CSV table of C-alpha atoms in Angstrom, one decimal:
chain,number,residue,atom,x,y,z
A,183,MET,CA,-20.0,-11.3,11.0
A,184,THR,CA,-20.0,-14.1,8.4
A,185,ARG,CA,-22.6,-14.0,5.5
A,186,THR,CA,-23.4,-17.5,4.2
A,187,ASP,CA,-26.9,-16.6,2.8
A,188,PRO,CA,-26.5,-16.8,-1.2
A,189,LEU,CA,-29.3,-14.2,-1.8
A,190,ASP,CA,-27.7,-11.7,0.8
A,191,VAL,CA,-25.3,-10.0,-1.5
A,192,PRO,CA,-24.9,-6.6,-0.6
A,193,ARG,CA,-22.8,-5.3,-3.7
A,194,PRO,CA,-24.1,-7.7,-6.9
A,195,ASP,CA,-23.0,-5.2,-9.3
A,196,ALA,CA,-19.1,-4.6,-7.4
A,197,ARG,CA,-16.6,-4.7,-9.3
A,198,LEU,CA,-12.9,-5.5,-8.1
A,199,HIS,CA,-10.1,-3.2,-8.1
A,200,LEU,CA,-6.4,-4.4,-8.8
A,201,GLY,CA,-3.1,-2.9,-8.2
A,202,VAL,CA,0.3,-3.9,-8.3
A,203,PHE,CA,2.9,-3.1,-5.4
A,204,PHE,CA,6.5,-3.3,-6.7
A,205,GLN,CA,8.2,-3.7,-3.4
A,206,GLY,CA,11.6,-2.3,-3.7
A,207,VAL,CA,13.5,-3.4,-0.2
A,208,ASN,CA,12.1,-6.7,1.2
A,209,HIS,CA,12.5,-10.5,1.6
A,210,TRP,CA,9.6,-11.4,-0.1
A,211,THR,CA,11.0,-10.8,-3.7
A,212,VAL,CA,12.7,-14.0,-4.8
A,213,TRP,CA,15.7,-12.6,-5.6
A,214,SER,CA,17.0,-16.1,-6.3
A,215,ASP,CA,15.6,-17.3,-8.6
A,216,PRO,CA,17.1,-17.7,-12.0
A,217,ALA,CA,14.4,-15.6,-13.3
A,218,SER,CA,14.6,-12.8,-11.0
A,219,GLY,CA,15.3,-9.6,-12.3
A,220,SER,CA,17.2,-6.5,-11.4
A,221,GLN,CA,15.2,-4.1,-8.8
A,222,ILE,CA,16.8,-1.2,-10.4
A,223,ASP,CA,16.5,-1.6,-14.3
A,224,PRO,CA,14.2,0.9,-16.0
A,225,ALA,CA,13.0,-2.3,-18.4
A,226,ASN,CA,11.9,-4.2,-15.1
A,227,PHE,CA,9.8,-1.2,-13.8
A,228,ARG,CA,8.3,-0.7,-17.7
A,229,ARG,CA,7.8,-4.6,-18.0
A,230,VAL,CA,5.7,-4.4,-14.7
A,231,ALA,CA,3.7,-1.5,-15.5
A,232,GLN,CA,2.7,-2.7,-18.9
A,233,THR,CA,1.7,-5.9,-17.5
A,234,ALA,CA,-0.2,-4.5,-14.8
A,235,GLU,CA,-2.0,-2.2,-17.5
A,236,ARG,CA,-2.4,-5.0,-20.2
A,237,GLY,CA,-4.5,-6.8,-17.0
A,238,LEU,CA,-6.4,-3.6,-17.0
A,239,PHE,CA,-5.4,-2.6,-13.4
A,240,ASP,CA,-6.1,0.6,-11.5
A,241,ALA,CA,-2.4,1.4,-10.4
A,242,PHE,CA,1.3,0.7,-10.3
A,243,PHE,CA,2.4,1.2,-6.8
A,244,LEU,CA,5.5,2.4,-5.3
A,245,GLY,CA,7.1,2.2,-1.9
A,246,GLU,CA,9.7,4.8,-0.5
A,247,GLY,CA,13.2,4.1,1.1
A,248,LEU,CA,15.2,6.8,2.3
A,249,ARG,CA,17.4,4.3,3.9
A,250,LEU,CA,18.5,0.8,3.9
A,251,ARG,CA,16.9,-0.7,6.9
A,252,GLU,CA,18.8,-1.8,9.8
A,253,VAL,CA,18.4,-4.0,13.2
A,254,ASP,CA,20.2,-2.8,16.0
A,255,GLY,CA,22.5,-0.2,14.1
A,256,GLN,CA,23.2,-3.2,11.5
A,257,ILE,CA,22.3,-3.1,7.6
A,258,HIS,CA,19.8,-5.4,7.2
A,259,ASP,CA,21.5,-7.3,4.2
A,260,LEU,CA,19.1,-10.0,3.5
A,261,ASP,CA,16.6,-7.4,2.0
A,262,VAL,CA,16.3,-7.0,-1.7
A,263,ALA,CA,17.8,-3.7,-2.2
A,264,GLY,CA,16.9,-0.9,-4.5
A,265,ARG,CA,14.6,2.0,-4.4
A,266,PRO,CA,15.0,4.8,-6.9
A,267,ASP,CA,13.1,8.0,-6.2
A,268,ALA,CA,9.5,6.9,-6.5
A,269,ILE,CA,8.2,10.0,-8.2
A,270,THR,CA,11.2,10.0,-10.4
A,271,GLN,CA,10.4,6.4,-11.7
A,272,LEU,CA,6.4,7.1,-12.1
A,273,ALA,CA,7.3,10.3,-14.5
A,274,ALA,CA,9.5,8.2,-16.3
A,275,LEU,CA,6.5,5.1,-16.5
A,276,ALA,CA,3.9,7.9,-17.6
A,277,ALA,CA,5.7,8.3,-20.9
A,278,VAL,CA,5.5,4.6,-21.6
A,279,THR,CA,1.9,3.6,-20.3
A,280,ASP,CA,-1.2,5.2,-21.0
A,281,ARG,CA,-4.2,4.3,-18.5
A,282,ILE,CA,-2.4,2.7,-15.6
A,283,GLY,CA,-2.5,5.1,-12.0
A,284,LEU,CA,1.2,5.9,-10.9
A,285,VAL,CA,0.9,5.9,-6.8
A,286,SER,CA,3.9,7.1,-5.0
A,287,THR,CA,4.8,6.3,-1.4
A,288,SER,CA,6.1,9.8,0.2
A,289,ASN,CA,6.3,10.5,3.5
A,290,THR,CA,5.2,13.4,5.6
A,291,THR,CA,7.9,13.5,8.4
A,292,PHE,CA,10.8,14.5,6.5
A,293,ASN,CA,9.3,16.1,3.6
A,294,GLU,CA,7.8,19.5,3.1
A,295,PRO,CA,4.4,20.2,1.6
A,296,ALA,CA,5.4,22.9,-0.7
A,297,ASP,CA,8.1,20.9,-2.5
A,298,LEU,CA,5.9,17.6,-2.5
A,299,ALA,CA,2.8,19.2,-3.6
A,300,ARG,CA,4.5,20.6,-6.6
A,301,ARG,CA,6.4,17.3,-7.7
A,302,LEU,CA,3.3,15.3,-7.3
A,303,SER,CA,1.3,17.8,-9.1
A,304,GLY,CA,4.0,17.6,-11.9
A,305,LEU,CA,3.4,14.0,-12.2
A,306,ASP,CA,-0.4,14.1,-12.2
A,307,LEU,CA,-0.1,16.7,-15.2
A,308,LEU,CA,2.6,14.4,-17.1
A,309,SER,CA,0.7,11.4,-16.6
A,310,GLU,CA,-2.9,13.2,-17.5
A,311,GLY,CA,-4.6,12.7,-14.3
A,312,ARG,CA,-3.0,9.4,-13.0
A,313,ALA,CA,-1.0,10.1,-10.1
A,314,GLY,CA,-1.5,9.1,-6.6
A,315,TRP,CA,0.1,9.8,-3.5
A,316,ASN,CA,0.3,7.2,-0.5
A,317,VAL,CA,0.5,9.5,2.5
A,318,VAL,CA,2.9,7.8,5.4
A,319,THR,CA,4.3,8.7,8.1
A,320,THR,CA,8.0,7.5,8.7
A,321,ASP,CA,8.4,5.7,11.9
A,322,ASN,CA,12.0,4.6,12.9
A,323,ALA,CA,14.7,6.6,14.1
A,324,TRP,CA,17.5,5.3,11.6
A,325,THR,CA,15.5,7.2,8.8
A,326,GLY,CA,15.1,10.2,10.9
A,327,ALA,CA,19.2,10.3,11.3
A,328,ASN,CA,19.4,11.6,7.5
A,329,PHE,CA,17.6,14.5,8.4
A,330,ARG,CA,18.4,17.3,10.3
A,331,ARG,CA,15.3,16.8,12.9
A,332,GLY,CA,16.8,13.7,13.6
A,333,GLY,CA,14.9,10.9,15.4
A,334,TYR,CA,11.4,10.2,15.3
A,335,LEU,CA,8.2,11.6,16.0
A,336,ASP,CA,5.7,9.9,18.6
A,337,HIS,CA,2.7,8.4,17.0
A,338,ALA,CA,0.2,10.8,17.5
A,339,ASP,CA,2.5,13.6,16.7
A,340,ARG,CA,3.2,11.9,13.3
A,341,TYR,CA,-0.5,12.0,12.3
A,342,ARG,CA,-0.8,15.7,13.4
A,343,ARG,CA,1.7,16.6,11.0
A,344,ALA,CA,0.3,14.5,8.3
A,345,GLU,CA,-2.9,16.0,8.8
A,346,GLU,CA,-1.7,19.6,8.2
A,347,PHE,CA,1.0,18.6,5.5
A,348,LEU,CA,-2.1,17.2,3.5
A,349,THR,CA,-4.5,20.2,4.4
A,350,VAL,CA,-1.3,22.7,3.0
A,351,ALA,CA,-0.5,20.4,-0.1
A,352,ARG,CA,-4.7,20.7,-1.0
A,353,ALA,CA,-4.7,24.2,-0.6
A,354,ILE,CA,-1.6,24.4,-2.8
A,355,TRP,CA,-3.6,22.2,-5.6
A,356,ASP,CA,-6.5,24.3,-5.1
A,357,SER,CA,-4.9,27.7,-6.1
A,358,TRP,CA,-5.6,27.5,-9.5
A,359,GLU,CA,-9.0,28.1,-10.8
A,360,ASP,CA,-10.1,25.7,-13.8
A,361,ALA,CA,-10.0,27.4,-17.4
A,362,THR,CA,-8.2,30.0,-16.4
A,363,VAL,CA,-5.3,29.9,-18.8
A,364,SER,CA,-6.1,31.0,-22.2
A,365,GLY,CA,-6.2,28.9,-25.5
A,366,ALA,CA,-6.7,31.7,-27.8
A,367,ALA,CA,-3.5,33.4,-29.7
A,368,ASP,CA,-5.1,36.8,-29.7
A,369,ALA,CA,-6.1,36.8,-25.9
A,370,PRO,CA,-4.8,40.1,-24.0
A,371,ALA,CA,-3.0,37.5,-21.3
A,372,TRP,CA,-1.9,34.4,-20.6
A,373,ALA,CA,-4.7,33.8,-17.9
A,374,THR,CA,-7.0,35.9,-16.1
A,375,SER,CA,-6.1,38.3,-13.3
A,376,SER,CA,-7.4,35.7,-10.7
A,377,ALA,CA,-5.9,32.5,-12.3
A,378,VAL,CA,-3.8,32.0,-9.2
A,379,ARG,CA,-4.4,32.5,-5.4
A,380,GLN,CA,-1.3,32.9,-2.8
A,381,VAL,CA,-1.4,29.9,-0.1
A,382,ARG,CA,-0.7,31.3,3.4
A,383,HIS,CA,-0.5,29.0,6.1
A,384,GLN,CA,0.5,29.4,9.7
A,385,GLY,CA,0.4,26.5,11.8
A,386,PRO,CA,2.2,24.1,14.3
A,387,GLN,CA,4.3,22.6,11.8
A,388,PHE,CA,4.3,24.5,8.8
A,389,ASP,CA,4.7,28.1,8.0
A,390,VAL,CA,4.2,28.7,4.1
A,391,ASP,CA,3.7,32.1,1.9
A,392,LEU,CA,3.9,31.0,-2.0
A,393,ALA,CA,2.2,31.1,-5.4
A,394,PRO,CA,1.8,27.6,-7.1
A,395,THR,CA,3.4,27.2,-10.2
A,396,LEU,CA,1.2,24.5,-11.7
A,397,PRO,CA,-2.4,23.9,-12.6
A,398,ARG,CA,-5.0,20.8,-11.5
A,399,SER,CA,-4.6,18.4,-13.8
A,400,THR,CA,-7.9,16.7,-15.2
A,401,GLN,CA,-8.7,14.5,-12.1
A,402,GLY,CA,-8.5,17.6,-9.9
A,403,HIS,CA,-5.9,16.5,-7.3
A,404,PRO,CA,-4.0,13.2,-7.3
A,405,VAL,CA,-5.7,10.3,-5.0
A,406,ILE,CA,-5.0,10.0,-1.6
A,407,PHE,CA,-3.9,6.7,-0.3
A,408,GLN,CA,-3.1,5.8,3.3
A,409,ALA,CA,-1.7,2.5,5.0
A,410,GLY,CA,-2.3,3.2,9.1
A,411,ASP,CA,-4.0,0.5,10.7
A,412,SER,CA,-4.1,1.9,14.3
A,413,GLY,CA,-7.4,3.6,15.5
A,414,GLU,CA,-5.4,7.2,14.4
A,415,GLY,CA,-4.6,5.8,11.3
A,416,ARG,CA,-7.8,4.5,10.5
A,417,ASP,CA,-9.3,7.8,11.5
A,418,PHE,CA,-6.8,9.8,9.3
A,419,ALA,CA,-8.0,7.6,6.2
A,420,ALA,CA,-11.7,8.4,7.3
A,421,ARG,CA,-11.0,12.1,7.2
A,422,ASN,CA,-8.7,12.6,4.6
A,423,ALA,CA,-8.1,9.3,2.3
A,424,ASP,CA,-9.8,8.1,-1.0
A,425,VAL,CA,-8.0,4.5,-0.8
A,426,ILE,CA,-6.9,2.4,2.1
A,427,PHE,CA,-4.3,-0.1,2.0
A,428,SER,CA,-4.5,-2.5,5.1
A,429,ALA,CA,-3.2,-6.0,6.5
A,430,HIS,CA,-6.9,-7.4,6.4
A,431,GLY,CA,-7.3,-9.4,2.7
A,432,ASN,CA,-6.6,-12.8,3.9
A,433,ASP,CA,-9.6,-13.9,5.8
A,434,PHE,CA,-13.1,-12.9,4.9
A,435,ASP,CA,-14.5,-12.2,8.5
A,436,ASP,CA,-11.3,-10.2,9.2
A,437,ALA,CA,-11.5,-8.1,6.2
A,438,LEU,CA,-15.2,-7.6,6.7
A,439,ALA,CA,-14.5,-6.3,10.3
A,440,PHE,CA,-12.1,-3.9,9.2
A,441,ALA,CA,-14.2,-2.7,6.2
A,442,ASP,CA,-17.4,-2.1,8.7
A,443,ASP,CA,-14.9,0.0,11.4
A,444,LEU,CA,-13.8,2.2,8.3
A,445,ARG,CA,-17.3,2.6,7.3
A,446,ARG,CA,-18.4,3.4,10.9
A,447,ARG,CA,-15.4,6.0,10.7
A,448,LEU,CA,-16.8,7.4,7.8
A,449,ARG,CA,-20.1,8.1,8.5
A,450,ALA,CA,-18.6,9.7,11.7
A,451,ALA,CA,-16.3,11.7,9.8
A,452,GLY,CA,-19.3,13.0,7.4
A,453,ARG,CA,-18.4,11.1,4.5
A,454,PRO,CA,-20.5,8.6,2.6
A,455,GLU,CA,-19.7,5.0,3.7
A,456,ASP,CA,-18.7,4.1,0.2
A,457,ASP,CA,-16.4,6.8,-0.1
A,458,LEU,CA,-13.1,5.0,0.3
A,459,ARG,CA,-11.8,2.0,-1.6
A,460,ILE,CA,-10.4,-0.9,0.5
A,461,LEU,CA,-7.1,-2.6,-1.1
A,462,PRO,CA,-5.5,-4.7,1.0
A,463,GLY,CA,-2.3,-5.9,0.3
A,464,THR,CA,-2.1,-9.7,-1.1
A,465,GLU,CA,0.7,-12.0,-2.8
A,466,ILE,CA,-1.5,-14.5,-5.0
A,467,ILE,CA,-0.2,-18.0,-6.2
A,468,ILE,CA,-1.8,-19.7,-9.0
A,469,GLY,CA,-1.6,-23.5,-9.7
A,470,ALA,CA,-3.5,-25.7,-12.4
A,471,THR,CA,-4.9,-27.7,-9.4
A,472,GLU,CA,-5.0,-26.9,-5.7
A,473,GLU,CA,-2.3,-29.4,-5.2
A,474,GLU,CA,-0.3,-27.8,-7.6
A,475,ALA,CA,-0.8,-24.5,-6.1
A,476,LEU,CA,-0.3,-25.6,-2.2
A,477,GLU,CA,3.2,-27.3,-3.5
A,478,LYS,CA,4.3,-23.8,-5.4
A,479,LYS,CA,3.6,-22.0,-2.1
A,480,ARG,CA,5.7,-24.3,-0.3
A,481,TRP,CA,8.7,-23.7,-2.9
A,482,ILE,CA,8.1,-19.7,-2.7
A,483,ARG,CA,8.2,-20.1,1.3
A,484,LEU,CA,11.4,-21.5,1.1
A,485,GLN,CA,12.9,-19.2,-1.3
A,486,GLN,CA,11.3,-16.4,0.8
A,487,VAL,CA,12.4,-17.5,4.1
A,488,THR,CA,16.1,-18.8,3.8
A,489,PRO,CA,17.7,-19.8,6.9
A,490,ALA,CA,19.8,-16.3,7.6
A,491,THR,CA,16.1,-14.8,6.7
A,492,ALA,CA,14.6,-17.0,9.3
A,493,LEU,CA,17.2,-16.2,12.1
A,494,GLY,CA,16.9,-12.5,11.5
A,495,ILE,CA,12.9,-12.5,12.2
A,496,ALA,CA,13.3,-15.0,14.7
A,497,GLY,CA,15.9,-12.8,16.3
A,498,LEU,CA,13.4,-9.6,16.5
A,499,LEU,CA,10.9,-11.6,18.6
A,500,TRP,CA,13.5,-13.4,20.8
A,501,GLY,CA,15.2,-9.7,21.0
A,502,ILE,CA,18.8,-11.6,20.8
A,503,ASP,CA,21.3,-12.1,18.2
A,504,LEU,CA,20.9,-15.8,16.5
A,505,SER,CA,22.9,-15.6,13.5
A,506,GLY,CA,24.9,-18.7,13.4
A,507,ARG,CA,22.4,-20.6,14.7
A,508,ASP,CA,20.7,-23.7,12.8
A,509,ALA,CA,17.6,-22.1,11.0
A,510,ASP,CA,16.9,-26.1,10.6
A,511,GLY,CA,17.0,-26.8,14.1
A,512,PRO,CA,14.8,-26.4,17.4
A,513,LEU,CA,13.7,-22.9,18.4
A,514,PRO,CA,16.0,-21.2,20.7
A,515,LYS,CA,16.1,-22.5,24.4
A,516,GLU,CA,16.9,-18.7,25.6
A,517,ASP,CA,13.5,-16.7,27.0
A,518,PRO,CA,13.1,-13.7,25.1
A,519,VAL,CA,14.4,-10.3,26.1
A,520,VAL,CA,11.6,-7.6,26.1
A,521,ALA,CA,13.4,-4.6,25.4
A,522,GLU,CA,12.0,-0.7,24.8
A,523,ASN,CA,11.2,0.0,21.7
A,524,ASP,CA,13.9,2.1,20.0
A,525,GLY,CA,13.3,2.5,16.4
A,526,SER,CA,15.0,-0.6,15.0
A,527,PHE,CA,13.9,-2.1,11.9
A,528,GLY,CA,10.8,0.1,11.4
A,529,ALA,CA,9.7,0.2,15.3
A,530,ARG,CA,8.3,-2.9,14.6
A,531,ARG,CA,9.6,-5.1,18.0
A,532,ILE,CA,6.8,-7.0,19.6
A,533,ALA,CA,5.7,-5.2,22.9
A,534,ASP,CA,5.4,-8.9,24.9
A,535,PRO,CA,7.2,-11.4,22.9
A,536,ARG,CA,6.6,-13.5,25.4
A,537,GLN,CA,3.3,-15.2,25.3
A,538,VAL,CA,3.9,-15.3,21.2
A,539,VAL,CA,7.3,-17.5,21.7
A,540,ALA,CA,5.1,-19.8,24.0
A,541,GLU,CA,2.9,-20.3,21.2
A,542,TRP,CA,5.5,-21.1,18.8
A,543,ARG,CA,7.1,-23.4,20.9
A,544,GLU,CA,3.7,-25.4,21.9
A,545,LYS,CA,3.2,-25.3,18.3
A,546,ALA,CA,6.6,-26.0,16.9
A,547,ASP,CA,6.6,-29.2,19.3
A,548,ALA,CA,3.3,-30.4,18.5
A,549,ASN,CA,4.1,-30.4,14.6
A,550,ARG,CA,8.1,-31.1,15.1
A,551,TRP,CA,9.0,-27.8,13.4
A,552,SER,CA,12.3,-26.7,13.0
A,553,LEU,CA,12.8,-23.0,13.7
A,554,ARG,CA,12.7,-21.9,9.9
A,555,GLU,CA,9.7,-23.9,9.4
A,556,THR,CA,7.8,-22.3,12.6
A,557,VAL,CA,8.9,-18.9,10.7
A,558,ILE,CA,7.1,-19.9,7.9
A,559,ALA,CA,4.1,-21.4,9.4
A,560,LEU,CA,3.6,-19.1,12.3
A,561,GLY,CA,5.4,-15.7,10.9
A,562,PRO,CA,4.0,-13.2,9.1
A,563,GLN,CA,0.9,-14.5,6.9
A,564,ARG,CA,0.3,-13.4,3.4
A,565,GLY,CA,-1.9,-14.2,0.3
A,566,HIS,CA,-4.1,-16.2,-1.5
A,567,VAL,CA,-3.6,-19.7,-3.0
A,568,GLY,CA,-5.6,-21.6,-5.7
A,569,THR,CA,-6.7,-21.9,-9.1
A,570,PRO,CA,-8.0,-19.4,-11.4
A,571,ALA,CA,-11.4,-20.6,-10.8
A,572,GLY,CA,-11.4,-20.9,-7.2
A,573,LEU,CA,-9.6,-17.5,-6.5
A,574,ALA,CA,-12.1,-16.2,-8.9
A,575,ASP,CA,-14.9,-17.4,-6.9
A,576,LYS,CA,-13.3,-16.4,-3.6
A,577,PHE,CA,-12.7,-12.8,-4.7
A,578,ALA,CA,-16.1,-12.3,-6.0
A,579,HIS,CA,-17.3,-13.3,-2.7
A,580,PHE,CA,-15.2,-11.0,-0.8
A,581,VAL,CA,-16.4,-7.8,-2.8
A,582,ARG,CA,-19.8,-8.4,-3.8
A,583,HIS,CA,-20.3,-8.9,0.2
A,584,GLY,CA,-18.3,-5.5,1.2
A,585,ALA,CA,-15.0,-7.1,2.9
A,586,VAL,CA,-12.9,-5.5,0.1
A,587,ASP,CA,-12.6,-3.1,-3.0
A,588,GLY,CA,-9.8,-5.1,-4.5
A,589,PHE,CA,-6.3,-6.2,-3.4
A,590,ASN,CA,-2.9,-4.5,-4.2
A,591,VAL,CA,-1.2,-7.5,-5.7
A,592,THR,CA,2.8,-7.7,-4.5
A,593,PRO,CA,4.5,-10.2,-6.8
A,594,TYR,CA,7.0,-12.8,-5.5
A,595,LEU,CA,9.0,-12.6,-8.5
A,596,ILE,CA,10.2,-9.5,-10.7
A,597,PRO,CA,9.6,-8.5,-13.7
A,598,ASP,CA,7.2,-11.7,-14.4
A,599,GLY,CA,5.3,-12.4,-11.5
A,600,LEU,CA,2.0,-10.5,-12.7
A,601,ASP,CA,1.6,-13.0,-15.9
A,602,ASP,CA,-0.2,-15.7,-14.2
A,603,ILE,CA,-2.5,-13.0,-12.7
A,604,VAL,CA,-3.1,-11.3,-15.7
A,605,ASP,CA,-3.3,-14.4,-17.9
A,606,LEU,CA,-5.2,-16.6,-16.3
A,607,LEU,CA,-6.8,-14.8,-13.2
A,608,VAL,CA,-8.3,-11.7,-14.5
A,609,PRO,CA,-10.1,-13.9,-17.6
A,610,ALA,CA,-11.7,-15.9,-14.8
A,611,LEU,CA,-12.7,-12.8,-13.0
A,612,GLN,CA,-14.1,-11.2,-16.4
A,613,GLU,CA,-16.3,-14.3,-16.9
A,614,ARG,CA,-17.9,-13.8,-13.5
A,615,GLY,CA,-18.7,-10.1,-14.0
A,616,VAL,CA,-16.3,-9.0,-11.4
A,617,TYR,CA,-14.0,-7.2,-13.3
A,618,ARG,CA,-13.2,-4.7,-16.0
A,619,THR,CA,-13.3,-5.5,-19.5
A,620,ASP,CA,-11.5,-2.6,-20.5
A,621,TYR,CA,-11.0,0.9,-19.3
A,622,THR,CA,-13.8,3.3,-19.0
A,623,GLY,CA,-11.8,6.4,-18.1
A,624,THR,CA,-8.6,8.0,-18.5
A,625,THR,CA,-7.7,8.9,-15.0
A,626,LEU,CA,-6.9,7.1,-11.8
A,627,ARG,CA,-9.8,8.8,-9.9
A,628,GLU,CA,-12.2,7.6,-12.5
A,629,HIS,CA,-10.7,4.0,-12.5
A,630,LEU,CA,-11.2,4.0,-8.9
A,631,ASP,CA,-14.9,5.1,-9.4
A,632,LEU,CA,-14.2,8.0,-6.7
A,633,ARG,CA,-16.2,11.2,-6.3
A,634,GLU,CA,-14.3,14.4,-6.7
A,635,PRO,CA,-11.8,15.7,-4.5
A,636,LEU,CA,-12.9,16.6,-0.9
A,637,THR,CA,-12.2,20.1,-0.9
A,638,HIS,CA,-14.3,20.3,-4.3
A,639,ARG,CA,-17.4,19.1,-2.2
A,640,THR,CA,-20.4,21.1,-1.0
A,641,THR,CA,-21.0,20.0,2.9
A,642,THR,CA,-24.1,18.4,1.2
A,643,ASP,CA,-21.8,16.2,-0.9
A,644,ARG,CA,-19.9,15.4,2.3
A,645,ARG,CA,-22.8,14.0,3.6
A,646,ARG,CA,-24.7,12.1,1.3
A,647,THR,CA,-25.0,8.5,1.6
A,648,GLY,CA,-24.4,7.4,-1.8
């Protein structure tokens, strides 16, 4: 539903939240630019995190890569590669930042709750309450080959395991009572006798019996992020998450429909409808004029979608090896091969590519596009393009009308890709009263204006509407 009445502003005082996603393995980072830096140099992680903190971002977010991506059993060599362990990186960044949140993507399919909950708790304590956990369920067979269990779980089983995993992790975080460790030198003991509760859990996925080693941080629990877009993923977020990432951030109506769906699911889960922050992933391209911004976008897309990358993306759609073809020539004449999903490339084969290929051919013929131009125009679409003022107006409309709570920004260049956003867009947002002018809290939970962790609330708290 499009909201066009200028007086119908559901959230006139809403503020936009921003995070930054240091992507690691991907083809969207322009590695060929002379200004591009290493993906594993600690100085570049520090540079991005400190720039984001200067721009008053909520969080610095890292993906996870347990194995190099593969296509049909071959390493996908078109990616920028380099993913040191996320929690290790974030712990280092905690020492060189003061306020920005530090969010680790850590999957529940191949980790164990006793170990991961402790490491996340350690990051939360070391950062003084700035840790977050992006709960993901790994979906591919080639990552599973790293581990004893092998393969990958069915979609529904992955979420059942994730929910039980999170239940155990929260029990571990809640095992220490607050204010139980003595601060006095003459105290008879270092803590009260009930300071730590044993965690015992037996379920379909986990059998745990332990005495947790760490108390809670000042924010109670690490903030829970989730990125599922399926029905199961959205329900999981509505029951469990504090923040949801999404792919619904480019078009206002699409973003609003996603947000309204999440609010319905939150109410069904017994939570307030404003209890979950919605942060779509996006790329932001800024120019002094609209024309300059569009020309900059064209240059960036040509750097991101190289001829080899275009052939790789199209090959996934056609289901055949297109290497050696001319990416600047016409689309393949072959019909696409409809193959059963085997977990290749993150299980992202298209279920029925024939309709998509027919649409690509129709539009390519009408516009006289080459294969590469077609991939750029009709492949995965991402981001917002414009002037600082135009983008600030657009984002203010999105957040004040409830379509998003903010964006998780993926810079197209490392380490300087945030500079235009921090130096040009943030001041324009501040002028419109839609972005903070200073951090008002010290924890990630405070930055995101979140309530206390779900397990710390009464039934009444969970069901209240505001």
